[in-house]
CSV table of C-alpha atoms in Angstrom, one decimal:
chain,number,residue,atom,x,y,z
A,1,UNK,CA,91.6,105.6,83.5
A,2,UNK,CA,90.0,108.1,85.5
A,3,UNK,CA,92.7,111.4,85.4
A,4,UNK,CA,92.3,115.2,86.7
A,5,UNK,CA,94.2,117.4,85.3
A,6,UNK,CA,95.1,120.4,86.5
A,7,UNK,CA,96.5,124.1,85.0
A,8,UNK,CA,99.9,125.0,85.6
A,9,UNK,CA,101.5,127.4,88.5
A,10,UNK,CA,100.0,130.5,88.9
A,11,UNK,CA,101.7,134.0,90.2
A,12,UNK,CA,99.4,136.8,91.4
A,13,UNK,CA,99.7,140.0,92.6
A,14,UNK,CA,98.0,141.0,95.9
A,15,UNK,CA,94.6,142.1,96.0
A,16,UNK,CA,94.3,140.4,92.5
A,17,UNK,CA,92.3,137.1,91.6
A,18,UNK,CA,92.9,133.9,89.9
A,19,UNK,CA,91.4,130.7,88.3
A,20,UNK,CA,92.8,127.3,87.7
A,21,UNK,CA,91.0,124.4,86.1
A,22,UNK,CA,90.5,120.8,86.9
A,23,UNK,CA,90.0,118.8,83.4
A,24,UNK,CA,88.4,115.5,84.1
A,25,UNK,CA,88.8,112.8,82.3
A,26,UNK,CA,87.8,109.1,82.2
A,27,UNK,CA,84.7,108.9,83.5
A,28,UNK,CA,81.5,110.9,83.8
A,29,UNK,CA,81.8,114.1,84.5
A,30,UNK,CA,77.8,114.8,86.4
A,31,UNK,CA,78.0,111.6,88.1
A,32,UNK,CA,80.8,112.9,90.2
A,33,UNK,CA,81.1,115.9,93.0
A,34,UNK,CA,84.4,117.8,92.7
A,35,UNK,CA,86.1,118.8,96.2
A,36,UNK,CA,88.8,121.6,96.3
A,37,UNK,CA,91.6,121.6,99.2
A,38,UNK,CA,94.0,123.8,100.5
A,39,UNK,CA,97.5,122.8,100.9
A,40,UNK,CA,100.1,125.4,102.3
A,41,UNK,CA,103.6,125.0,102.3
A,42,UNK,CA,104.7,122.6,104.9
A,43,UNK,CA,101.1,122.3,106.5
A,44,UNK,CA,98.2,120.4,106.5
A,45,UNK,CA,95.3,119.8,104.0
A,46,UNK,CA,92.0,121.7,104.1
A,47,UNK,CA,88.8,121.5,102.9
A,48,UNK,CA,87.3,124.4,101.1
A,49,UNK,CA,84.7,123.2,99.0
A,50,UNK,CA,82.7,121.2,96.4
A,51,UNK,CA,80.8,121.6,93.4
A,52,UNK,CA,78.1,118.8,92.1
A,53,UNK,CA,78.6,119.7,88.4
A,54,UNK,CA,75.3,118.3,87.1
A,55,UNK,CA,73.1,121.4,89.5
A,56,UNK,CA,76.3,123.6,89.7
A,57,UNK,CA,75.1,123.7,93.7
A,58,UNK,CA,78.6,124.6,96.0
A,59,UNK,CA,79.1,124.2,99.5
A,60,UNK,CA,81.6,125.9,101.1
A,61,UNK,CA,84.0,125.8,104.7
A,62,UNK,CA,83.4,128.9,106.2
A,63,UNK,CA,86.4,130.2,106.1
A,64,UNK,CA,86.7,130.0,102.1
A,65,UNK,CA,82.9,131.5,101.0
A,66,UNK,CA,84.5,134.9,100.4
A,67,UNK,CA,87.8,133.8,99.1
A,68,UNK,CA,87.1,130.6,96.4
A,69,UNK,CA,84.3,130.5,94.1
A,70,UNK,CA,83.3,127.0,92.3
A,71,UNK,CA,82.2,126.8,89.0
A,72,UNK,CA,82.0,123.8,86.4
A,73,UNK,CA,81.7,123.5,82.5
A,74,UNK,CA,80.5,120.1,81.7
A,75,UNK,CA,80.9,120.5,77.4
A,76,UNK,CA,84.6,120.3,78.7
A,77,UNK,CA,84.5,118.6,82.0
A,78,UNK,CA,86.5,120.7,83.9
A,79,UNK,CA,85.8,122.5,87.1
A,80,UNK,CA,87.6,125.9,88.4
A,81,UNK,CA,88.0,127.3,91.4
A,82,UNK,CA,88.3,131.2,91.4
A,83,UNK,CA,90.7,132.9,94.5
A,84,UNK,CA,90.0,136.7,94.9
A,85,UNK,CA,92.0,139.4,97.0
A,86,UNK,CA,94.5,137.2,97.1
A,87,UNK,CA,96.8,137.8,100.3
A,88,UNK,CA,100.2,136.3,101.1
A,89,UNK,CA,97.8,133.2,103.1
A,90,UNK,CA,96.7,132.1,99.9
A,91,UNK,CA,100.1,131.1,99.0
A,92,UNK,CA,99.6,127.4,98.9
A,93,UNK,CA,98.9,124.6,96.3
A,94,UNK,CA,95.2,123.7,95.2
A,95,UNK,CA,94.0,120.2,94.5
A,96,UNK,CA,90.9,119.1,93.0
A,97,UNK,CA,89.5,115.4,94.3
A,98,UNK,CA,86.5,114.0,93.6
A,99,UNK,CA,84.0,112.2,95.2
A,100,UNK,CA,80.7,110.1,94.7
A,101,UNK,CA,78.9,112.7,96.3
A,102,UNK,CA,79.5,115.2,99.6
A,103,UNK,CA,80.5,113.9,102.2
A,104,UNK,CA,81.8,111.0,100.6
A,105,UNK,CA,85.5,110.1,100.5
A,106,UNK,CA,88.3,111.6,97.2
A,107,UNK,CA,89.5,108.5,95.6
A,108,UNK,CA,91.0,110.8,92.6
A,109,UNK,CA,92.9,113.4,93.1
A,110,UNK,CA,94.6,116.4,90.5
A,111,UNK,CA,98.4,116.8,90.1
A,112,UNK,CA,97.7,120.6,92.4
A,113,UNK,CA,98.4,124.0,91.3
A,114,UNK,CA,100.8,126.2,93.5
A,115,UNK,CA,99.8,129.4,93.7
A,116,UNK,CA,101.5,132.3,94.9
A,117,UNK,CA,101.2,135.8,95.9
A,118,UNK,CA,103.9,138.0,95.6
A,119,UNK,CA,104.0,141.9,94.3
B,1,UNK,CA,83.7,121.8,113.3
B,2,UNK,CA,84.8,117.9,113.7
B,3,UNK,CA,88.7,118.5,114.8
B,4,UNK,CA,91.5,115.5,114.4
B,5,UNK,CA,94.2,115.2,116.5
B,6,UNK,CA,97.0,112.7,114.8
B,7,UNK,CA,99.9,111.5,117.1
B,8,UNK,CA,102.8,111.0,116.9
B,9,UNK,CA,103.4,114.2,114.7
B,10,UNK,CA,106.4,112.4,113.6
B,11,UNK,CA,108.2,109.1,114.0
B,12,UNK,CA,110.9,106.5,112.5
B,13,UNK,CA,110.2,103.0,111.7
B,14,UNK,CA,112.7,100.1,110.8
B,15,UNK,CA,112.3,97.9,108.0
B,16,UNK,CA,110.1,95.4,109.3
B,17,UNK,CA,109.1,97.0,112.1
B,18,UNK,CA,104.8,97.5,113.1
B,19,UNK,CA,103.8,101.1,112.6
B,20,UNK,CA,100.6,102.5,114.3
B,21,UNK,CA,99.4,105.6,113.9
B,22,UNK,CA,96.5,107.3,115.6
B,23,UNK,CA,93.9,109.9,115.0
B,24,UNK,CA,91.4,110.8,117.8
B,25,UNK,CA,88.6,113.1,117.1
B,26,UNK,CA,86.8,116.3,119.0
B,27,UNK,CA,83.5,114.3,118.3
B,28,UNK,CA,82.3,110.7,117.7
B,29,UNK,CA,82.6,110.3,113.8
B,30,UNK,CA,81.1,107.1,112.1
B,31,UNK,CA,83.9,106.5,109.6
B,32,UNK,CA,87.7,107.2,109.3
B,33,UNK,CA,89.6,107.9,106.3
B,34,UNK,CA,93.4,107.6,106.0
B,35,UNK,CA,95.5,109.2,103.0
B,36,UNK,CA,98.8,108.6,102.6
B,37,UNK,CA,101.3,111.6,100.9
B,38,UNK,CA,104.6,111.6,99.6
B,39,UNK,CA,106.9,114.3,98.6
B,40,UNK,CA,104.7,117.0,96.9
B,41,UNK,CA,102.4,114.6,95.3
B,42,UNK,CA,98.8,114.9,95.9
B,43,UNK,CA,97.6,112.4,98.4
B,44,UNK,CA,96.6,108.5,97.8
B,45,UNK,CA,93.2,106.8,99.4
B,46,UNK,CA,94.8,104.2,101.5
B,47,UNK,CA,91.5,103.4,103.5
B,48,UNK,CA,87.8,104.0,103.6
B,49,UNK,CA,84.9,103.2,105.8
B,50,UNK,CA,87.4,102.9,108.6
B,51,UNK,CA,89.1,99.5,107.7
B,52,UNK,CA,88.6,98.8,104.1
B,53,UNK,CA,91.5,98.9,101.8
B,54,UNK,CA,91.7,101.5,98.6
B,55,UNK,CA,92.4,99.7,95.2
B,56,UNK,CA,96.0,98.4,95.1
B,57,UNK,CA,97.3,99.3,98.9
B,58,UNK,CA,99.0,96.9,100.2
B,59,UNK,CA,97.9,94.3,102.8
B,60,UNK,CA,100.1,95.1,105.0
B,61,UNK,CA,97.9,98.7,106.0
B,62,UNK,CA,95.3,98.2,108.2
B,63,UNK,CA,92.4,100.3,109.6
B,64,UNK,CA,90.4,100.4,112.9
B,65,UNK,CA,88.4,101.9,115.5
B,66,UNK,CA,85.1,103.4,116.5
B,67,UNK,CA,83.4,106.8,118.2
B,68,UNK,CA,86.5,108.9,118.7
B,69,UNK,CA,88.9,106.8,118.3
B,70,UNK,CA,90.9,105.0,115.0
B,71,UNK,CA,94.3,104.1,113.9
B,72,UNK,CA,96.0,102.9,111.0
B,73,UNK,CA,98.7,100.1,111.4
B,74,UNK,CA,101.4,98.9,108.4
B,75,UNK,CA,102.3,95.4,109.8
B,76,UNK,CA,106.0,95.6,108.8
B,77,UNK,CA,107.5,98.8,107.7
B,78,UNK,CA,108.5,99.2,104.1
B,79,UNK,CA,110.7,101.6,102.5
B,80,UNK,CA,108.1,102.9,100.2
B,81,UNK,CA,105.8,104.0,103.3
B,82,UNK,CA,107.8,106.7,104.6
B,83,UNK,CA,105.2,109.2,103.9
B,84,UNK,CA,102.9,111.7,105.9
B,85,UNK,CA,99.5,110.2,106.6
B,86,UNK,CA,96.1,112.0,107.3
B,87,UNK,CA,93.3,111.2,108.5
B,88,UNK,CA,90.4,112.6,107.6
B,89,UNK,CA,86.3,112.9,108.4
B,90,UNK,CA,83.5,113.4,106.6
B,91,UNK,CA,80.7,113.1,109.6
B,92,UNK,CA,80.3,116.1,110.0
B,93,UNK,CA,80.6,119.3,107.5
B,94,UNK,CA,83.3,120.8,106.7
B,95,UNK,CA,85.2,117.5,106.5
B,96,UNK,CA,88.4,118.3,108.1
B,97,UNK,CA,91.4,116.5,108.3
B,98,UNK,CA,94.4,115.5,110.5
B,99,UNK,CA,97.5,117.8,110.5
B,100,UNK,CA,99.2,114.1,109.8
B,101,UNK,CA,102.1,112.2,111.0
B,102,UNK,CA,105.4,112.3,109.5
B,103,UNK,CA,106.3,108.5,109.3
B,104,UNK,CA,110.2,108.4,107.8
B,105,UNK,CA,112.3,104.7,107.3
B,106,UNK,CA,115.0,104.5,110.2
């Protein structure tokens, strides 16, 4: 059973960073691109990015390529997505989803991780 | 970017009733994808490639259109589909996605 897995809530003070995880399980972890997207509260979903785990090659939106960096550890299947200078914007919840490749559709997506900014 | 415009933003269905839903796009795409979202939940695959249905989605969802334009129709409205839906595109980078319609149970 395919199954992403993500850390728990984070809390972070302006101006501060922070990383949550995306453990994969159930399937193979290169074979698979790993898509981040923005949720805030009450709004829409956005893209911000993806990571092919096997190269470790990222693409970006525009909007996030100074705010989320994309790594990914395959010993332990699980991909991160680093937030820095956190403002009150990036209050919002984080979902991994993969896909067969970019541009292809998420047919598994993580539980999210709410993140918010507060001093 | 590729924007999507979903309408209605919200609407009420009756048990029973047929639901359609509609997602028109700034620029011809060549497939539509349609999620479906309850509560705080992370959002299901309902359909891909336009029309085709996701593992275990009922046959009662239904996906079409072409270019610009696509919807996504529930034949007769179920309690369990009150839900936002979004559709989104992956065309053209950065895949974007509808702001989604709020579809509640009347």
């Amino acid at each position: 059973e395919v199954q992403l897995q993500q850390s728990g809530p984070e809390v972070g003070r302006p101006g501060s960073s922070v990383k949550i995880s995306c453990k994969a399980s159930g399937y193979t972890f290169t074979d698979y691109v790993m898509n981040w997207v923005k949720q805030s509260p009450g709004q829409g979903l956005e893209w911000i990015g993806w990571i092919d785990p096997e190269y470790g090659s990222t693409d970006y939106a525009e909007k996030f390529k100074k705010k989320a960096t994309l790594t990914a550890d395959t010993s332990s299947s699980t991909a991160y997505i680093q937030l820095s200078s956190l403002t009150s914007e990036d209050t919002a919840t984080y979902f991994c989803a993969r896909s067969v490749g970019n541009n292809y559709y998420f047919d598994y997506w993580g539980q999210g991780v709410m993140v918010t900014v507060s001093s | 970017e590729i924007v999507l415009t979903q309408s209605p933003t919200t609407m009420a269905a009756s048990p029973g009733e047929k639901v359609t839903l509609t997602c028109l796009a700034s620029s011809s795409v060549n497939y539509m994808y349609w999620y479906q979202q309850k509560s705080s939940a992370s959002p299901k695959l309902l359909i891909y490639y336009t029309s085709i249905l996701a593992s275990g989605v009922p046959d009662r969802f239904s996906g079409s259109g072409s270019g610009t334009s696509y919807s996504l129709t529930i034949s007769s409205m179920e309690a369990e589909d009150a839900a936002i839906y979004y559709c989104l595109q992956l065309t053209s980078t950065p895949p974007t996605f509808g702001g989604g319609t709020k579809l509640e149970l009347k």
